[in-house]
Short mmCIF file of C-alpha atoms in Angstrom, two decimals:
data_model
loop_
_atom_site.label_atom_id
_atom_site.label_comp_id
_atom_site.label_asym_id
_atom_site.label_seq_id
_atom_site.Cartn_x
_atom_site.Cartn_y
_atom_site.Cartn_z
CA MET A 268 136.21 28.04 218.77
CA HIS A 269 137.68 29.48 221.99
CA ILE A 270 137.42 33.19 222.80
CA GLN A 271 139.25 35.00 225.58
CA THR A 272 139.30 38.66 226.57
CA ARG A 273 142.53 39.59 228.36
CA THR A 274 145.16 42.26 228.75
CA LEU A 275 147.51 42.78 225.83
CA GLN A 276 151.09 41.43 226.04
CA LYS A 277 154.26 42.39 224.19
CA GLU A 278 154.36 39.05 222.40
CA ASP A 279 150.97 39.81 220.83
CA TYR A 280 152.42 42.55 218.63
CA ASN A 281 152.69 40.55 215.39
CA ASP A 282 149.01 39.54 215.57
CA LEU A 283 148.14 43.13 216.49
CA LYS A 284 150.01 44.54 213.51
CA GLU A 285 148.43 42.08 211.08
CA ALA A 286 144.94 42.92 212.32
CA MET A 287 145.51 46.68 212.13
CA ILE A 288 146.79 46.49 208.57
CA GLU A 289 143.58 44.66 207.59
CA VAL A 290 141.39 47.11 209.50
CA TYR A 291 142.94 50.20 207.94
CA SER A 292 143.67 48.81 204.48
CA SER A 293 141.31 51.38 202.93
CA ILE A 294 143.42 54.25 204.30
CA GLY A 295 146.87 52.88 203.65
CA GLY A 296 147.07 50.01 206.12
CA ASP A 297 148.52 52.13 208.90
CA TYR A 298 149.41 50.53 212.24
CA TRP A 299 150.92 51.35 215.64
CA GLN A 300 154.69 50.97 215.86
CA LYS A 301 155.94 48.38 218.33
CA SER A 302 157.64 51.08 220.42
CA LYS A 303 154.29 52.81 220.98
CA ILE A 304 152.59 49.60 222.10
CA THR A 305 155.52 48.86 224.40
CA LYS A 306 155.18 52.32 225.93
CA LEU A 307 151.46 51.80 226.62
CA LEU A 308 152.14 48.42 228.19
CA THR A 309 154.75 50.03 230.40
CA ILE A 310 152.73 52.99 231.69
CA PHE A 311 149.22 51.47 231.84
CA PRO A 312 149.38 47.67 231.32
CA GLU A 313 145.98 46.94 232.84
CA GLY A 314 144.29 49.36 230.41
CA GLN A 315 145.31 47.61 227.18
CA PHE A 316 142.85 44.86 226.23
CA CYS A 317 142.66 42.34 223.43
CA VAL A 318 140.43 39.48 222.33
CA GLU A 319 142.05 36.21 221.42
CA VAL A 320 140.23 33.75 219.16
CA ASP A 321 141.73 30.26 218.98
CA GLY A 322 145.08 31.61 220.16
CA LYS A 323 145.23 34.60 217.80
CA VAL A 324 144.72 38.25 218.79
CA VAL A 325 142.07 39.69 216.45
CA ALA A 326 140.75 42.71 218.36
CA CYS A 327 142.24 45.37 220.60
CA ALA A 328 141.41 48.40 222.74
CA LEU A 329 144.12 50.84 223.86
CA ALA A 330 143.74 53.53 226.52
CA ILE A 331 145.48 55.93 228.89
CA ARG A 332 144.45 57.64 232.16
CA VAL A 333 144.26 61.41 232.12
CA LYS A 334 143.44 64.27 234.47
CA TYR A 335 140.65 65.41 232.25
CA ASP A 336 140.37 68.97 233.60
CA GLN A 337 143.81 69.66 232.15
CA PHE A 338 142.41 69.19 228.64
CA GLY A 339 138.69 69.92 228.80
CA ASP A 340 136.27 69.34 225.95
CA ASN A 341 138.27 71.25 223.35
CA HIS A 342 141.21 69.08 222.41
CA THR A 343 142.59 67.13 219.48
CA TYR A 344 143.81 63.58 219.31
CA HIS A 345 147.35 64.90 219.02
CA GLU A 346 146.97 66.93 222.20
CA ILE A 347 145.34 64.23 224.32
CA THR A 348 148.07 61.72 223.43
CA GLY A 349 150.91 64.23 223.90
CA GLY A 350 151.89 64.00 220.27
CA TYR A 351 151.64 60.18 220.43
CA THR A 352 154.20 60.08 223.26
CA PHE A 353 151.51 59.35 225.90
CA LYS A 354 153.17 61.77 228.30
CA THR A 355 149.67 62.90 229.12
CA HIS A 356 149.03 59.65 230.98
CA SER A 357 148.78 60.00 234.74
CA ASP A 358 148.47 57.26 237.34
CA GLU A 359 146.26 59.73 239.24
CA GLY A 360 144.03 60.42 236.24
CA ASP A 361 140.30 60.51 236.94
CA TYR A 362 139.17 59.41 233.46
CA MET A 363 140.13 56.59 231.13
CA TYR A 364 140.70 57.93 227.62
CA GLY A 365 140.18 55.51 224.75
CA ILE A 366 142.76 56.02 222.04
CA GLU A 367 142.09 53.00 219.83
CA VAL A 368 139.57 50.20 219.27
CA PHE A 369 139.58 47.84 216.32
CA VAL A 370 138.39 44.37 215.30
CA HIS A 371 139.83 42.31 212.46
CA PRO A 372 137.31 42.37 209.56
CA ASP A 373 137.11 38.57 209.46
CA TYR A 374 135.82 38.44 213.05
CA ARG A 375 133.33 41.31 213.19
CA ASP A 376 130.26 39.05 213.29
CA LEU A 377 131.32 37.81 216.76
CA ARG A 378 130.60 41.20 218.42
CA LEU A 379 134.08 41.31 219.93
CA GLY A 380 133.93 45.10 220.27
CA ARG A 381 131.32 44.73 222.99
CA ARG A 382 133.67 42.48 224.96
CA LEU A 383 136.42 45.08 224.78
CA TYR A 384 134.09 47.82 225.96
CA ASP A 385 132.79 45.66 228.80
CA ALA A 386 136.39 45.05 229.90
CA ARG A 387 137.08 48.78 229.85
CA LYS A 388 133.97 49.51 231.91
CA GLU A 389 134.86 46.88 234.49
CA LEU A 390 138.37 48.32 234.84
CA CYS A 391 136.95 51.82 235.13
CA GLU A 392 134.72 50.66 237.99
CA THR A 393 137.56 48.76 239.66
CA LEU A 394 139.89 51.79 239.50
CA ASN A 395 137.05 54.05 240.71
CA LEU A 396 137.36 56.41 237.75
CA LYS A 397 134.67 58.93 236.83
CA GLY A 398 134.18 57.45 233.40
CA ILE A 399 135.54 56.78 229.93
CA VAL A 400 136.06 59.48 227.31
CA ALA A 401 137.01 59.06 223.67
CA GLY A 402 136.97 60.91 220.39
CA GLY A 403 134.90 58.97 217.89
CA ARG A 404 135.13 59.15 214.11
CA ILE A 405 131.90 59.42 212.10
CA PRO A 406 133.07 57.65 208.92
CA ASN A 407 129.74 57.74 207.10
CA TYR A 408 129.35 61.50 207.49
CA ASN A 409 130.97 62.21 204.11
CA LYS A 410 127.91 60.65 202.44
CA PHE A 411 125.60 63.20 204.06
CA ALA A 412 127.81 66.26 204.55
CA HIS A 413 126.23 68.08 201.59
CA GLU A 414 122.82 68.06 203.29
CA LEU A 415 123.38 67.65 207.03
CA SER A 416 125.46 69.48 209.61
CA PRO A 417 127.44 67.25 212.02
CA ARG A 418 124.85 67.83 214.76
CA GLU A 419 121.98 66.93 212.42
CA TYR A 420 123.86 63.82 211.31
CA ILE A 421 124.47 62.74 214.92
CA ALA A 422 120.80 63.31 215.77
CA LYS A 423 119.70 61.05 212.90
CA VAL A 424 122.17 58.37 213.95
CA LYS A 425 120.74 58.49 217.48
CA GLN A 426 117.25 58.13 216.04
CA LYS A 427 118.46 55.17 213.94
CA GLU A 428 117.55 56.94 210.72
CA ILE A 429 121.19 56.70 209.65
CA TYR A 430 123.70 53.96 210.43
CA ASP A 431 127.27 54.94 211.28
CA PRO A 432 129.60 51.99 212.04
CA THR A 433 131.42 53.85 214.81
CA LEU A 434 128.83 56.14 216.37
CA THR A 435 126.01 53.58 216.25
CA PHE A 436 128.23 51.10 218.07
CA GLN A 437 129.25 53.67 220.69
CA ILE A 438 125.66 54.67 221.42
CA SER A 439 124.61 51.04 221.74
CA ASN A 440 127.32 50.65 224.38
CA ASP A 441 125.87 53.41 226.59
CA PHE A 442 128.11 56.26 225.45
CA HIS A 443 126.61 59.69 224.96
CA VAL A 444 127.88 62.56 222.83
CA ARG A 445 129.20 65.45 224.90
CA LYS A 446 130.30 67.61 222.00
CA VAL A 447 131.22 67.79 218.32
CA LEU A 448 134.94 68.30 217.74
CA ARG A 449 136.40 69.85 214.59
CA GLY A 450 139.91 69.07 213.40
CA TYR A 451 140.19 66.25 215.93
CA LEU A 452 142.00 63.92 213.54
CA PRO A 453 143.51 65.79 210.57
CA GLY A 454 143.29 63.81 207.34
CA ASP A 455 140.14 61.93 208.31
CA THR A 456 138.29 62.74 205.09
CA GLU A 457 135.52 60.20 205.73
CA SER A 458 134.50 62.15 208.84
CA LYS A 459 135.31 65.52 207.25
CA GLU A 460 137.72 65.88 210.20
CA TYR A 461 134.80 65.98 212.63
CA ALA A 462 134.56 63.71 215.64
CA THR A 463 132.18 63.09 218.50
CA LEU A 464 133.42 63.57 222.04
CA LEU A 465 131.96 60.51 223.72
CA GLU A 466 131.55 59.74 227.40
CA TRP A 467 130.52 56.75 229.48
CA ILE A 468 129.75 57.63 233.10
CA ASN A 469 130.72 55.28 235.92
CA ILE A 470 127.66 55.34 238.16
CA TYR A 471 129.62 53.50 240.87
CA TYR A 472 132.21 56.24 241.18
CA VAL A 473 132.75 57.48 244.74
CA VAL A 474 134.72 60.55 245.74
CA GLU A 475 136.65 58.82 248.51
CA LYS A 476 139.53 57.15 246.75
CA ASP A 477 139.92 54.58 249.51
CA LYS A 478 136.36 53.29 248.96
CA ARG A 479 136.01 50.66 246.28
CA PRO A 480 132.54 49.98 244.88
CA HIS A 481 131.73 46.29 244.51
CA THR A 482 130.74 45.49 240.94
CA ASP A 483 132.26 42.13 240.04
CA SER A 484 129.87 40.44 242.47
CA ILE A 485 126.71 41.70 240.74
CA ILE A 486 125.47 39.14 238.21
CA ARG A 487 122.60 39.84 235.83
CA LEU A 488 120.24 37.01 234.96
CA GLY A 489 117.96 36.85 231.92
CA VAL A 490 115.31 34.20 232.60
CA ILE A 491 113.21 33.24 229.58
CA GLN A 492 109.57 32.27 230.09
CA TRP A 493 109.10 30.44 226.81
CA GLN A 494 105.81 30.32 224.90
CA MET A 495 105.10 26.93 223.37
CA ARG A 496 104.25 27.44 219.69
CA LEU A 497 104.61 25.55 216.44
CA PHE A 498 107.53 26.42 214.15
CA LYS A 499 107.79 25.97 210.41
CA ASN A 500 111.22 24.38 210.71
CA LEU A 501 114.39 24.24 212.82
CA ASP A 502 115.67 27.57 211.48
CA ALA A 503 112.49 29.33 212.59
CA PHE A 504 112.85 27.79 216.04
CA LEU A 505 116.46 28.92 216.31
CA ASP A 506 115.49 32.42 215.17
CA GLN A 507 113.17 32.67 218.17
CA VAL A 508 115.93 31.50 220.51
CA GLU A 509 118.31 34.06 219.00
CA PHE A 510 115.72 36.80 219.50
CA PHE A 511 115.91 36.19 223.24
CA ALA A 512 119.72 35.96 223.18
CA ASN A 513 119.85 39.35 221.50
CA ALA A 514 117.33 40.79 223.96
CA VAL A 515 119.17 39.71 227.12
CA SER A 516 122.47 40.78 225.56
CA ASP A 517 121.09 44.30 225.12
CA TYR A 518 120.57 44.33 228.88
CA ARG A 519 124.14 43.10 229.42
CA ALA A 520 122.94 39.90 231.07
CA ASP A 521 125.57 37.44 232.26
CA PHE A 522 123.26 34.43 231.94
CA MET A 523 120.33 33.48 229.74
CA VAL A 524 118.18 30.64 231.09
CA LEU A 525 115.85 28.53 228.94
CA PRO A 526 113.23 26.02 230.18
CA GLU A 527 113.09 22.24 230.21
CA PHE A 528 112.13 20.67 226.86
CA PHE A 529 111.86 24.09 225.21
CA ASN A 530 112.50 22.44 221.83
CA THR A 531 109.51 20.05 221.95
CA PRO A 532 107.52 22.12 219.39
CA LEU A 533 109.80 20.44 216.84
CA MET A 534 108.11 17.12 217.72
CA ALA A 535 105.03 18.20 215.77
CA ASP A 536 106.45 16.65 212.60
CA PHE A 537 106.60 13.28 214.37
CA ASN A 538 103.21 13.38 216.07
CA ASP A 539 102.01 10.39 214.02
CA LEU A 540 104.71 8.21 215.59
CA PRO A 541 104.60 6.48 218.99
CA GLU A 542 105.84 8.82 221.72
CA PRO A 543 109.07 6.85 222.47
CA VAL A 544 109.95 7.06 218.76
CA ALA A 545 108.95 10.71 218.41
CA ILE A 546 111.12 11.83 221.34
CA ARG A 547 114.12 10.06 219.82
CA LYS A 548 113.45 11.82 216.53
CA LEU A 549 113.52 15.08 218.48
CA ALA A 550 116.84 14.01 220.00
CA ASP A 551 118.33 14.05 216.49
CA PHE A 552 118.25 17.88 216.69
CA THR A 553 119.93 18.17 220.10
CA VAL A 554 123.58 18.39 219.09
CA GLN A 555 122.75 20.89 216.34
CA VAL A 556 120.76 23.07 218.77
CA ARG A 557 123.52 22.81 221.37
CA ASP A 558 126.13 23.95 218.86
CA LYS A 559 123.92 26.88 217.85
CA LEU A 560 123.51 27.85 221.52
CA CYS A 561 127.30 27.84 221.84
CA GLU A 562 127.55 30.16 218.83
CA MET A 563 124.97 32.51 220.36
CA ALA A 564 126.81 32.49 223.70
CA ILE A 565 129.91 33.73 221.91
CA SER A 566 128.16 36.14 219.57
CA TYR A 567 125.99 37.77 222.25
CA ASN A 568 128.53 37.51 225.07
CA VAL A 569 126.18 35.72 227.45
CA ASN A 570 126.43 32.39 229.25
CA ILE A 571 123.46 30.25 228.19
CA VAL A 572 121.83 27.62 230.36
CA GLY A 573 120.28 25.78 227.46
CA GLY A 574 117.12 24.52 229.04
CA SER A 575 116.99 20.79 228.49
CA MET A 576 116.65 18.52 225.48
CA PRO A 577 116.45 14.76 224.90
CA LEU A 578 119.73 13.03 224.03
CA VAL A 579 120.38 9.47 222.88
CA ASP A 580 123.83 8.51 224.10
CA ASP A 581 126.22 5.99 222.58
CA ASP A 582 124.74 3.40 224.94
CA GLY A 583 121.39 3.79 223.16
CA LYS A 584 119.68 5.16 226.28
CA LEU A 585 117.60 8.32 226.31
CA TYR A 586 118.59 11.13 228.70
CA ASN A 587 117.17 14.54 229.60
CA VAL A 588 120.14 16.86 229.16
CA ALA A 589 120.84 20.50 229.98
CA TYR A 590 123.84 22.37 228.58
CA LEU A 591 125.85 25.24 229.98
CA CYS A 592 127.21 27.12 226.96
CA ARG A 593 129.83 29.54 228.20
CA ARG A 594 130.54 32.77 226.37
CA ASP A 595 134.16 31.74 225.88
CA GLY A 596 133.00 28.97 223.53
CA SER A 597 133.23 25.99 225.91
CA TYR A 598 130.26 23.99 227.17
CA GLU A 599 129.26 21.54 229.91
CA GLU A 600 126.55 18.89 230.13
CA TYR A 601 124.20 17.90 232.96
CA ARG A 602 121.90 14.88 232.77
CA LYS A 603 118.72 14.90 234.81
CA ILE A 604 119.17 12.58 237.77
CA HIS A 605 115.57 11.95 238.79
CA ILE A 606 113.24 10.96 235.96
CA THR A 607 109.53 11.51 236.51
CA PRO A 608 107.09 8.61 236.11
CA ASN A 609 105.68 10.46 233.09
CA GLU A 610 109.08 10.56 231.36
CA VAL A 611 109.62 6.87 232.06
CA ARG A 612 106.13 5.82 230.95
CA HIS A 613 105.88 7.91 227.76
CA TYR A 614 109.51 8.13 226.63
CA GLY A 615 111.54 5.43 228.36
CA MET A 616 114.03 7.97 229.74
CA VAL A 617 116.73 7.07 232.24
CA GLY A 618 118.56 9.15 234.83
CA GLY A 619 122.07 10.55 234.73
CA TYR A 620 124.95 9.83 237.08
CA GLU A 621 126.93 13.00 237.79
CA ILE A 622 126.27 15.79 240.30
CA ARG A 623 128.70 18.64 239.72
CA ALA A 624 128.97 22.41 240.11
CA PHE A 625 130.44 24.24 237.11
CA ASP A 626 132.91 27.11 236.99
CA THR A 627 131.91 30.22 235.02
CA ASP A 628 133.26 33.75 234.69
CA CYS A 629 130.53 34.72 237.20
CA GLY A 630 131.27 32.17 239.89
CA LYS A 631 130.19 28.59 240.46
CA ILE A 632 126.76 27.52 239.26
CA GLY A 633 124.67 24.38 239.49
CA MET A 634 122.01 22.95 237.19
CA LEU A 635 119.08 20.76 238.22
CA ILE A 636 116.23 19.88 235.87
CA CYS A 637 112.66 20.20 237.18
CA TYR A 638 111.97 17.10 239.32
CA ASP A 639 115.60 17.12 240.54
CA VAL A 640 114.98 20.25 242.62
CA GLU A 641 112.47 18.31 244.71
CA PHE A 642 115.33 16.23 246.12
CA PRO A 643 117.20 18.39 248.66
CA GLU A 644 120.28 16.18 248.67
CA LEU A 645 121.32 17.39 245.22
CA GLY A 646 121.25 21.06 246.14
CA ARG A 647 123.22 20.39 249.31
CA ILE A 648 125.93 18.51 247.43
CA LEU A 649 126.22 21.35 244.92
CA ALA A 650 126.43 23.87 247.78
CA GLN A 651 129.26 21.85 249.29
CA GLN A 652 131.00 22.17 245.93
CA GLY A 653 130.75 25.97 246.10
CA MET A 654 127.61 26.65 244.04
CA GLN A 655 126.37 30.26 244.27
CA ILE A 656 123.57 30.25 241.67
CA LEU A 657 121.34 27.27 240.94
CA PHE A 658 119.53 27.17 237.59
CA VAL A 659 116.39 25.04 237.31
CA PRO A 660 114.81 24.63 233.86
CA PHE A 661 111.35 23.11 234.37
CA LEU A 662 108.21 22.03 232.52
CA THR A 663 104.93 21.58 234.39
CA ASP A 664 101.42 21.11 233.05
CA THR A 665 99.37 22.02 236.14
CA GLN A 666 99.61 24.50 238.97
CA ASN A 667 100.07 21.59 241.35
CA GLY A 668 103.21 20.51 239.53
CA TYR A 669 104.43 24.10 239.33
CA SER A 670 103.88 24.60 243.07
CA ARG A 671 106.09 21.62 243.84
CA VAL A 672 108.92 23.06 241.74
CA ARG A 673 108.51 26.61 243.08
CA HIS A 674 108.36 25.79 246.78
CA CYS A 675 111.21 23.29 246.58
CA ALA A 676 113.34 25.81 244.65
CA GLN A 677 112.70 28.41 247.35
CA ALA A 678 113.71 25.90 249.99
CA ARG A 679 116.95 25.14 248.12
CA ALA A 680 117.81 28.88 248.10
CA ILE A 681 117.28 29.23 251.84
CA GLU A 682 118.90 26.03 253.02
CA ASN A 683 121.95 26.33 250.71
CA GLU A 684 122.46 30.12 250.98
CA CYS A 685 122.35 30.58 247.22
CA TYR A 686 120.26 32.15 244.47
CA VAL A 687 117.89 29.94 242.48
CA ALA A 688 116.49 30.84 239.05
CA ILE A 689 113.65 28.75 237.62
CA SER A 690 112.61 28.98 233.95
CA GLY A 691 109.48 27.36 232.56
CA CYS A 692 107.33 26.96 229.45
CA VAL A 693 103.84 28.43 229.09
CA GLY A 694 100.93 28.02 226.69
CA ASN A 695 99.46 25.12 224.75
CA LEU A 696 100.98 22.81 222.17
CA PRO A 697 98.00 20.88 220.74
CA LYS A 698 99.84 19.01 217.97
CA VAL A 699 102.44 17.36 220.22
CA HIS A 700 101.34 14.41 222.34
CA ASN A 701 102.08 14.65 226.07
CA MET A 702 102.86 18.38 225.76
CA ASP A 703 99.33 19.72 225.41
CA ILE A 704 99.22 22.30 228.25
CA ASN A 705 101.84 24.10 230.29
CA PHE A 706 101.81 26.33 233.35
CA ALA A 707 104.70 28.44 234.64
CA GLN A 708 105.68 31.49 236.60
CA SER A 709 109.44 31.82 236.25
CA ALA A 710 111.27 33.47 239.12
CA VAL A 711 114.54 34.23 240.89
CA PHE A 712 114.65 33.26 244.58
CA THR A 713 117.03 34.41 247.30
CA PRO A 714 117.96 33.33 250.81
CA SER A 715 115.78 34.83 253.54
CA ASP A 716 117.60 37.40 255.66
CA PHE A 717 117.98 41.16 256.02
CA GLN A 718 120.14 41.54 252.89
CA PHE A 719 117.39 40.10 250.68
CA PRO A 720 113.72 40.80 249.88
CA THR A 721 111.42 40.04 252.80
CA ASN A 722 109.58 37.37 250.80
CA ALA A 723 112.87 35.91 249.47
CA VAL A 724 111.72 36.54 245.88
CA LYS A 725 114.06 38.73 243.88
CA ALA A 726 111.82 38.79 240.80
CA GLU A 727 109.03 36.78 239.23
CA ALA A 728 107.33 36.69 235.86
CA THR A 729 103.66 37.14 235.07
CA PRO A 730 102.07 33.67 235.18
CA ASN A 731 101.49 31.98 231.80
CA THR A 732 102.81 34.89 229.73
CA GLU A 733 105.85 34.80 227.45
CA MET A 734 108.41 37.29 228.73
CA VAL A 735 111.99 37.89 229.78
CA LEU A 736 112.73 38.32 233.47
CA ILE A 737 115.83 40.46 234.10
CA ALA A 738 117.23 40.39 237.64
CA ASP A 739 120.52 41.32 239.32
CA VAL A 740 121.89 39.12 242.10
CA ASP A 741 124.79 40.16 244.31
CA LEU A 742 127.17 37.32 245.17
CA SER A 743 128.85 39.40 247.88
CA LEU A 744 125.63 39.23 249.88
CA LEU A 745 125.94 35.44 250.01
CA LYS A 746 129.33 35.74 251.65
CA GLU A 747 127.97 38.30 254.09
CA LEU A 748 125.04 35.99 254.87
CA HIS A 749 127.34 33.02 255.40
CA GLU A 750 129.57 34.96 257.77
CA HIS A 751 127.14 37.27 259.56
CA GLY A 752 123.57 36.10 258.83
CA SER A 753 120.98 36.08 261.57
CA VAL A 754 120.93 32.34 260.93
CA GLN A 755 123.81 30.48 259.30
CA VAL A 756 122.31 27.33 257.88
CA LEU A 757 125.40 25.85 256.27
CA LYS A 758 127.62 26.54 259.29
CA ASP A 759 125.11 25.30 261.86
CA ARG A 760 124.59 21.85 260.38
CA ARG A 761 125.19 19.05 262.90
CA THR A 762 127.77 17.18 260.86
CA ASP A 763 128.69 15.27 264.01
CA LEU A 764 125.24 13.70 263.75
CA TYR A 765 124.45 13.58 260.03
CA ASP A 766 125.88 14.44 256.62
CA VAL A 767 124.91 14.43 252.96
CA THR A 768 127.38 12.84 250.60
CA LEU A 769 127.69 10.78 247.43
CA LYS A 770 127.91 7.02 247.45
CA LYS A 771 131.27 5.71 246.32
CA ALA A 772 129.56 4.04 243.37
CA ALA A 773 128.70 7.48 241.97
CA LYS A 774 132.38 8.23 241.35
CA LYS A 775 132.57 5.20 239.08
CA ALA A 776 129.11 5.59 237.59
CA ILE A 777 130.20 7.25 234.35
CA LYS A 778 132.41 4.27 233.51
CA GLN A 779 129.97 1.71 234.84
CA LYS A 780 126.81 2.96 233.16
CA LYS A 781 127.60 1.44 229.75
CA ALA A 782 128.22 -1.96 231.31
CA SER A 783 125.12 -1.78 233.49
CA ALA A 784 122.11 -3.81 232.41
CA ASP A 785 119.75 -1.13 233.64
CA ASN A 786 119.77 2.32 235.16
CA ASP A 787 119.46 1.60 238.86
CA PRO A 788 119.15 4.91 240.72
CA GLU A 789 119.87 3.12 243.97
CA GLU A 790 123.50 2.73 242.90
CA VAL A 791 124.15 6.43 242.38
CA ALA A 792 121.70 8.42 244.51
CA PRO A 793 122.94 10.75 247.27
CA LEU A 794 122.88 9.28 250.75
CA ILE A 795 122.06 10.76 254.17
CA VAL A 796 124.39 9.18 256.72
CA VAL A 797 123.26 9.32 260.36
CA SER A 798 125.85 8.36 262.94
CA GLU A 799 124.80 6.18 265.83
#
């Protein structure tokens, strides 16, 4: 499945019409005429959004810009749209007015409405508008009208005592009710012709029209500090993962980060087997868990760095693999390069071959797994590829091991002028061999300069406690640091004297690995070249 949020185009009309007929089938299957959609695309093309799933438009949000003072809080839908002519639209309008949002019934479990609202909010911030206003139906009110006034009904919806499909959704997307409107949409018998006047306030709005607040550069991270615990079965394990996906989604996080080997509680069923056999049994779940992470990334609109899990490849070798599950439905794979002596001794794991930064809708990111971060060459190569955020899932049993990961991760942030987020497991797992104890303090590290915290720590979790760490990082500060920092590490490197690069063999490693008799790290490791 591939999901894309984009601006609506004229050629999307047939899909749009089909979806609207399905949405409004209970009230006659009404839909917008093509001429009306064409008019909106002519006067305010950037304000018309849709969501495309596998090439088909299944959700849409339509809007205009208005000078809100000309209408005030007492208006009808007919008035605000100029009798559906949209003559009320103004390129100088200070508010975005939402005139339509709908999602095809067959796709409502994907939470596409949230994507449309996020797109509207981003446009509102980009255009430096005061906010978004809309009249919202309350379709469940007819069930309670005999006992509750509209205000009482709204209060109970806010308190979650009553569920209303429209108002509940609006409130969950940070809209507040300014007023109750009567006669807003004549003929709306479900709402008894009442509506809520809803508003979302743009906190980045500035009075000076020539000043543009930076918002696209602010990325929100949701770092999971995962408690090791036994699960009844795979479904119970996935329920716990989805709990965290839902939690970070509520905070509008752009990334969710899970730790290394976060799925090892599932090894409990194989604890009677030798460790090399047990880990391969665990690897049988990896593709299924990866696919579920991809579903969650779509459903909760968050990019997921899926910790790491064991994977047996077609060559029969065992790898430690992390997945980037993008919220558009695509995914990438990274195989741990440097395998610890413990992983070799207990599991027979081998190292991967590819060092690559990945594109996301929030910039370029890199992934290194635990021990990898202790090798500075990898971070430097990723920085050369444009990495802005480095994600490091880790698993350490002692504070000594944790200290190695932490201090090396902080060094990578400083020397590569990037953010580094580390995510670890905590607690005990007594019924899984080689996973008995765990120590972690997950954190987000920054470069060290005036734009950043004085200790270069953006946020850190409570040690050895399950929790979610929410932190915002500003990518624009990295550019400022690179150009105007008090020290400019990447610029000041003496590349006339030394460099960090990849051996030529690494470019062929993916093809060569199946033919190789063993996994020789010497053939693929980064190299420091010092000129004479």
